[in-house]
Short mmCIF file of C-alpha atoms and ligand atoms in Angstrom, two decimals:
data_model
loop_
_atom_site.label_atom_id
_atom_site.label_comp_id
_atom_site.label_asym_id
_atom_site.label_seq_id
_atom_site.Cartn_x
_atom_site.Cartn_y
_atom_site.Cartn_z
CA UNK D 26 0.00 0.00 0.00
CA UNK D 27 1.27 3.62 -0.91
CA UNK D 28 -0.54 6.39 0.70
CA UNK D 29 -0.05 10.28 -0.86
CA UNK D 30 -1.04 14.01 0.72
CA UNK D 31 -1.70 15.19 -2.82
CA UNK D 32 1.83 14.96 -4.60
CA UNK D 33 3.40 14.00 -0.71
CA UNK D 34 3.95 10.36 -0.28
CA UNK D 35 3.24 9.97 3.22
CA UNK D 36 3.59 6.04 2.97
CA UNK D 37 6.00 3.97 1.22
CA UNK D 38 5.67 0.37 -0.23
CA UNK D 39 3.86 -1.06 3.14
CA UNK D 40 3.47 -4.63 2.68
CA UNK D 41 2.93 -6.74 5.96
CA UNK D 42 0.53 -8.92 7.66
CA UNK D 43 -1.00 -7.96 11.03
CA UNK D 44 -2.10 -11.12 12.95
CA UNK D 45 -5.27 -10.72 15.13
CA UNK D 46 -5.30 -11.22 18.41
CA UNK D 47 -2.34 -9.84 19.48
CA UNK D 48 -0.91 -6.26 20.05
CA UNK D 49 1.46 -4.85 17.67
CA UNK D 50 3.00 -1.78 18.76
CA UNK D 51 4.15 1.04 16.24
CA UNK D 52 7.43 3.37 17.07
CA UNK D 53 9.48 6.06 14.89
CA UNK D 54 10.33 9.40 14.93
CA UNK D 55 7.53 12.11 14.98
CA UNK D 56 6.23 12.37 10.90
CA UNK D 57 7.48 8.85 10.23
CA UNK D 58 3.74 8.10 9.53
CA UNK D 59 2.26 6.20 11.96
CA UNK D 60 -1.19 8.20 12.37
CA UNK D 61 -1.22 7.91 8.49
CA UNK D 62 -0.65 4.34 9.02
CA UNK D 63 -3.51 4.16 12.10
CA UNK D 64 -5.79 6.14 9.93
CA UNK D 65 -5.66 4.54 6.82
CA UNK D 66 -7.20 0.81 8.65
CA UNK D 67 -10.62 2.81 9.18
CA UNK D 68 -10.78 5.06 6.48
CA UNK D 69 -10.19 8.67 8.30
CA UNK D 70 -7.85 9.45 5.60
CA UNK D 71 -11.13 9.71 3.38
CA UNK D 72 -11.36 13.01 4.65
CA UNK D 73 -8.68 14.44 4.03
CA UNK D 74 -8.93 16.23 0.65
CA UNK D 75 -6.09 14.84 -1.88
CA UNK D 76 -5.68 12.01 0.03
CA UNK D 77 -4.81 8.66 -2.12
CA UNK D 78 -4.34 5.26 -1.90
CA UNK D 79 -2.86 3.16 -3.88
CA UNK D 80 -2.67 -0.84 -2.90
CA UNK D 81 -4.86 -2.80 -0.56
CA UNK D 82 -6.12 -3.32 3.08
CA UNK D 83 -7.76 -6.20 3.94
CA UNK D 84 -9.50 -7.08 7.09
CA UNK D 85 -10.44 -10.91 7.01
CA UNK D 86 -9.73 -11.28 3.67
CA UNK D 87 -12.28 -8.00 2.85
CA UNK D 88 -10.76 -5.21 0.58
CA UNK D 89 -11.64 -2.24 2.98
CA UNK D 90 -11.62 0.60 0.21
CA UNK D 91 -13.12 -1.70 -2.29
CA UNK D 92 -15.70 -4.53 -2.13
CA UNK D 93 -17.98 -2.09 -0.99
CA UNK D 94 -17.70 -1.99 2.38
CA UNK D 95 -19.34 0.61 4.63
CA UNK D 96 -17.35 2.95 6.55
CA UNK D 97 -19.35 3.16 9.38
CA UNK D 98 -19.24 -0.90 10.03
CA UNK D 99 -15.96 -0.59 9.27
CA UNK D 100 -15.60 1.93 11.90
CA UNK D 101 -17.86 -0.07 14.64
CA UNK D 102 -15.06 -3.34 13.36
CA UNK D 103 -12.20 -0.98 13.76
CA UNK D 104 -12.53 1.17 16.70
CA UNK D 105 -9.84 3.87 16.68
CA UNK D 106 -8.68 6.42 19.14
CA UNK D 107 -6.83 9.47 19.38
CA UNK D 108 -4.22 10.69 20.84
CA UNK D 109 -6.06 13.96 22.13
CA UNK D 110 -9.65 13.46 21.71
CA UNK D 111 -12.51 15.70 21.78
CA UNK D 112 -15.27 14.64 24.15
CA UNK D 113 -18.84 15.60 23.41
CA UNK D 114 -20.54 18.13 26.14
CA UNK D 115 -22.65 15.22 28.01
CA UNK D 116 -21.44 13.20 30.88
CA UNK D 117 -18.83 10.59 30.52
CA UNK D 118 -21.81 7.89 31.10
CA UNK D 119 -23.13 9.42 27.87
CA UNK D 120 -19.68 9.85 26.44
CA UNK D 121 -19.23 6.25 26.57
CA UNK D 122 -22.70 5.39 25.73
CA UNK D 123 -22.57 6.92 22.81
CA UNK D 124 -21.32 4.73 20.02
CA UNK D 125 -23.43 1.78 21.57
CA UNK D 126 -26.46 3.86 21.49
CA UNK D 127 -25.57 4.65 17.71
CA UNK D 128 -25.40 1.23 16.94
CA UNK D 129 -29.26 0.51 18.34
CA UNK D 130 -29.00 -1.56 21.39
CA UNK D 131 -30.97 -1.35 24.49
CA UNK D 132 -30.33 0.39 27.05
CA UNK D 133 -29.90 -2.26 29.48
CA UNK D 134 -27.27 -3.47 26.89
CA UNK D 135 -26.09 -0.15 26.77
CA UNK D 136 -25.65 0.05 30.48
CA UNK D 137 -23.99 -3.31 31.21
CA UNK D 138 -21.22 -2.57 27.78
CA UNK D 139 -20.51 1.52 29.37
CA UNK D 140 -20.01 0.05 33.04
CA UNK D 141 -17.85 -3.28 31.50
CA UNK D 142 -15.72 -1.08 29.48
CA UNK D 143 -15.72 1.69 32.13
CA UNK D 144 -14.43 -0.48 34.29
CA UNK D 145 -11.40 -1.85 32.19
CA UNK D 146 -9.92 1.42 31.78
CA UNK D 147 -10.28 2.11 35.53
CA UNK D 148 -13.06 4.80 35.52
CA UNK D 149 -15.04 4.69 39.10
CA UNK D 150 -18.63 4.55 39.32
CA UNK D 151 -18.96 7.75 40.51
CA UNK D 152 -17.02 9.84 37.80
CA UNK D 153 -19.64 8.38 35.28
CA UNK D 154 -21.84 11.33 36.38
CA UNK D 155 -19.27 14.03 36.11
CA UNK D 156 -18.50 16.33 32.95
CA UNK D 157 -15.31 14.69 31.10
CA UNK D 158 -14.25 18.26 30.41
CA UNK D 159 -13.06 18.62 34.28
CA UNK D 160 -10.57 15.24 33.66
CA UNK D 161 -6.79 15.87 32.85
CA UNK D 162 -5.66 14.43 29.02
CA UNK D 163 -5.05 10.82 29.93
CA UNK D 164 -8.56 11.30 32.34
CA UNK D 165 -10.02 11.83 28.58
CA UNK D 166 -8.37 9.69 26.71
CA UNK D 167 -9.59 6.79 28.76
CA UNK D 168 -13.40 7.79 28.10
CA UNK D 169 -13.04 7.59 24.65
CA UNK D 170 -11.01 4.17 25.31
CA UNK D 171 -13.82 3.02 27.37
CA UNK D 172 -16.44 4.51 24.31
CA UNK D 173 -14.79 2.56 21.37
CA UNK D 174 -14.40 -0.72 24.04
CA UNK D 175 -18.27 -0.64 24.55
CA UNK D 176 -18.63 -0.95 20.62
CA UNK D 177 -16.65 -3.85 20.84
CA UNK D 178 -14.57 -3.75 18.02
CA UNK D 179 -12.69 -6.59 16.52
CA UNK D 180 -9.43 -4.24 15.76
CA UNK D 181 -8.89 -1.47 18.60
CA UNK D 182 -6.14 1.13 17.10
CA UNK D 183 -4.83 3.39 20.07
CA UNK D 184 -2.48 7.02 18.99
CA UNK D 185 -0.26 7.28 21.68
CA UNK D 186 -2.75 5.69 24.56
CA UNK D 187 0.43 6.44 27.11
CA UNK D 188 1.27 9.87 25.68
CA UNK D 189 2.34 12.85 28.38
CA UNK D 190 1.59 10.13 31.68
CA UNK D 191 4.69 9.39 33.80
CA UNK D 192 6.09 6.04 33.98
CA UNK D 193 3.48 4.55 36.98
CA UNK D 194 0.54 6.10 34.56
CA UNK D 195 1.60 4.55 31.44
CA UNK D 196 1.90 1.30 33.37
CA UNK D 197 -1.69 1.82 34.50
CA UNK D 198 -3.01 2.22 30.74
CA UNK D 199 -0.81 -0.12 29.37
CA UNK D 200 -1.91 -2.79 31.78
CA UNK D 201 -5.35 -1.59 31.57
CA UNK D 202 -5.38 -2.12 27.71
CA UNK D 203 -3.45 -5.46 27.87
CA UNK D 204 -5.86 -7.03 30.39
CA UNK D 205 -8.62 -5.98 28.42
CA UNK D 206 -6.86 -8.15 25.52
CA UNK D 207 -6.28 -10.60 27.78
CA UNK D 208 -10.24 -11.57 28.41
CA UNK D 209 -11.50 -10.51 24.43
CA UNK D 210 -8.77 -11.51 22.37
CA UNK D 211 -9.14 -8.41 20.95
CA UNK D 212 -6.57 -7.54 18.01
CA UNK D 213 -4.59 -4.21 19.30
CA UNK D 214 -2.85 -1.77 17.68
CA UNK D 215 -0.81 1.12 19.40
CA UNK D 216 1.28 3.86 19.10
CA UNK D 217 4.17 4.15 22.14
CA UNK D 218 7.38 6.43 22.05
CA UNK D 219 8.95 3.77 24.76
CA UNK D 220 11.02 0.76 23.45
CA UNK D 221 10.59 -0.48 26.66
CA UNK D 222 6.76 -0.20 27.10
CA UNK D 223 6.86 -2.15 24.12
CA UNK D 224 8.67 -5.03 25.39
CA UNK D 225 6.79 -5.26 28.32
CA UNK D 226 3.45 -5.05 26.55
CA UNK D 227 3.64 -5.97 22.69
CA UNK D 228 3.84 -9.30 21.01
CA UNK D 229 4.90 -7.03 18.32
CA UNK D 230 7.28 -3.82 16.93
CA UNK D 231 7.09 -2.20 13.81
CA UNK D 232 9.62 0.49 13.76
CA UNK D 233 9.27 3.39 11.12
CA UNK D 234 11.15 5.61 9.09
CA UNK D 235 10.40 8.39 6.51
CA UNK D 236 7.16 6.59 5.33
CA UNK D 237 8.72 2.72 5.26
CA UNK D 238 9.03 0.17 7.65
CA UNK D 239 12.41 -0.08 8.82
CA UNK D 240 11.55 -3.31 11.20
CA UNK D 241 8.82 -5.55 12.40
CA UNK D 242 9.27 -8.05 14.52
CA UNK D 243 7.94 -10.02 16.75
CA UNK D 244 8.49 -9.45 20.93
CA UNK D 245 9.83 -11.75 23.21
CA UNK D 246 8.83 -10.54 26.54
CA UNK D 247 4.95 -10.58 26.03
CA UNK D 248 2.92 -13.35 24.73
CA UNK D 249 -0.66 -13.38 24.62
CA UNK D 250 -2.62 -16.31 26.21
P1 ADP Y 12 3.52 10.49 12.85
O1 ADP Y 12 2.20 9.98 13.34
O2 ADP Y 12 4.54 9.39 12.70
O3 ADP Y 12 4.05 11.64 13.64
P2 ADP Y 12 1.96 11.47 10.59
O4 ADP Y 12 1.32 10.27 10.01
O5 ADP Y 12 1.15 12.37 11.44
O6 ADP Y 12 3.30 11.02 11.35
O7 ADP Y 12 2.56 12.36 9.40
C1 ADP Y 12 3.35 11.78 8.38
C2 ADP Y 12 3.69 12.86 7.35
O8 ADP Y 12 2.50 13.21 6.65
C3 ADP Y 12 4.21 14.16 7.97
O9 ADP Y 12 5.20 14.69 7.11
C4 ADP Y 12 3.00 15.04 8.01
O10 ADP Y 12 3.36 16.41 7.92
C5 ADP Y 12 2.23 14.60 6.78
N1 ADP Y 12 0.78 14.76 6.96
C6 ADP Y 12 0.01 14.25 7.94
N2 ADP Y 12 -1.29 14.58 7.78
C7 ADP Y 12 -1.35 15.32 6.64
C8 ADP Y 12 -2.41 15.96 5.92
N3 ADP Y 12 -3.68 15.90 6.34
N4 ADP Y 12 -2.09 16.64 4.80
C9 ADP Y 12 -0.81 16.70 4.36
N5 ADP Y 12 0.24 16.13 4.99
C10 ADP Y 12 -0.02 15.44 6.12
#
């Protein structure tokens, strides 16, 4: 796959094979083009004007940008999050709730997915209630976490989950996000700045550089169960 910003060729001759359920971890230097990369696997890149792909992506076999498939399931299969997102001005109950109540469940289903995920990322009961605009950046980050978990996704794609937290908080997340692998099975794919977050908590690296991949590789610290 080559991916272009007009006449800019933000991705170079990417030709790999993600396994599921596992968590593959991407590192390089700062406009290598891993939130190209991240973007590309649900489609965001569709809205960026001159944005082009050559190439395919497949998820189970399905051509992603061809074979007609819908962006929106594609986006409920492949749940992605950013590295600063922008919550919506409702509680973080309703935050979470969100995507779930997009996709027409019940409530009661609703309620038992927001408090599951809610949990998993370490969000008390209490704090549900509260406006996510009074929690710090990694506060936020782990409601939207928490609102792509509760779609449950087959493919959850993380920018930077640990980004700005000191070493005890990115061991929170990190942990928080591999235990939630742990009892799904749930394919994961993050961004982390940290070799050694990585080799506590990827089966996988891909390093890159200047739009290639320099290195991928598998880890052998972690293994999944
Ligand atoms: P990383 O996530 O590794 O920091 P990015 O994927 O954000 O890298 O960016 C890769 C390259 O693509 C950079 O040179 C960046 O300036 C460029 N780029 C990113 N988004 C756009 C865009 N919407 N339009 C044009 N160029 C972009």
């Amino acid at each position: 796959m080559d991916l272009y910003y007009g006449s800019f060729h933000a991705l170079k001759n990417i030709n790999i094979d993600i396994p599921e359920k596992e968590i593959t971890a991407f590192i390089g230097p700062s406009g290598c083009g891993k939130s190209t990369f991240l973007k590309s696997l649900n489609r965001m890149n569709d809205l960026v004007e001159g944005c082009r792909i050559s190439g395919d992506i497949k998820l189970d076999g399905v051509d992603i940008y061809k074979d007609k498939m819908d962006v929106n399931v594609l986006r409920k299969r492949v749940g992605m999050v950013f590295q600063k997102p922008n919550p919506f001005p409702m509680s973080i109950y309703d935050n979470i709730a969100y995507g779930p109540r997009n996709m027409g469940l019940d409530e009661a289903e609703v309620q038992r997915r927001v408090r599951e995920a809610a949990a998993f990322v370490g969000l008390s009961d209490e704090l549900l209630e509260k406006s996510p605009f009074e929690l710090s950046g990694g506060q936020k980050r782990r409601v939207a976490i928490a609102g792509v978990m509760a779609m449950h996704p087959r493919v959850l794609v993380l920018d930077e989950p640990a980004a700005g937290l000191d070493p005890e908080g990115r061991d929170t997340i990190l942990s928080q996000i591999r235990d939630y692998h742990e009892k799904t099975g749930i394919t994961v794919l993050l961004v982390s700045h940290s070799m050694e977050d990585i080799a506590k908590y990827a089966n996988r690296v891909l390093v890159m550089h200047r739009a290639k991949i320099a290195m991928y590789d598998t880890c052998l610290l972690y293994t999944s169960p």
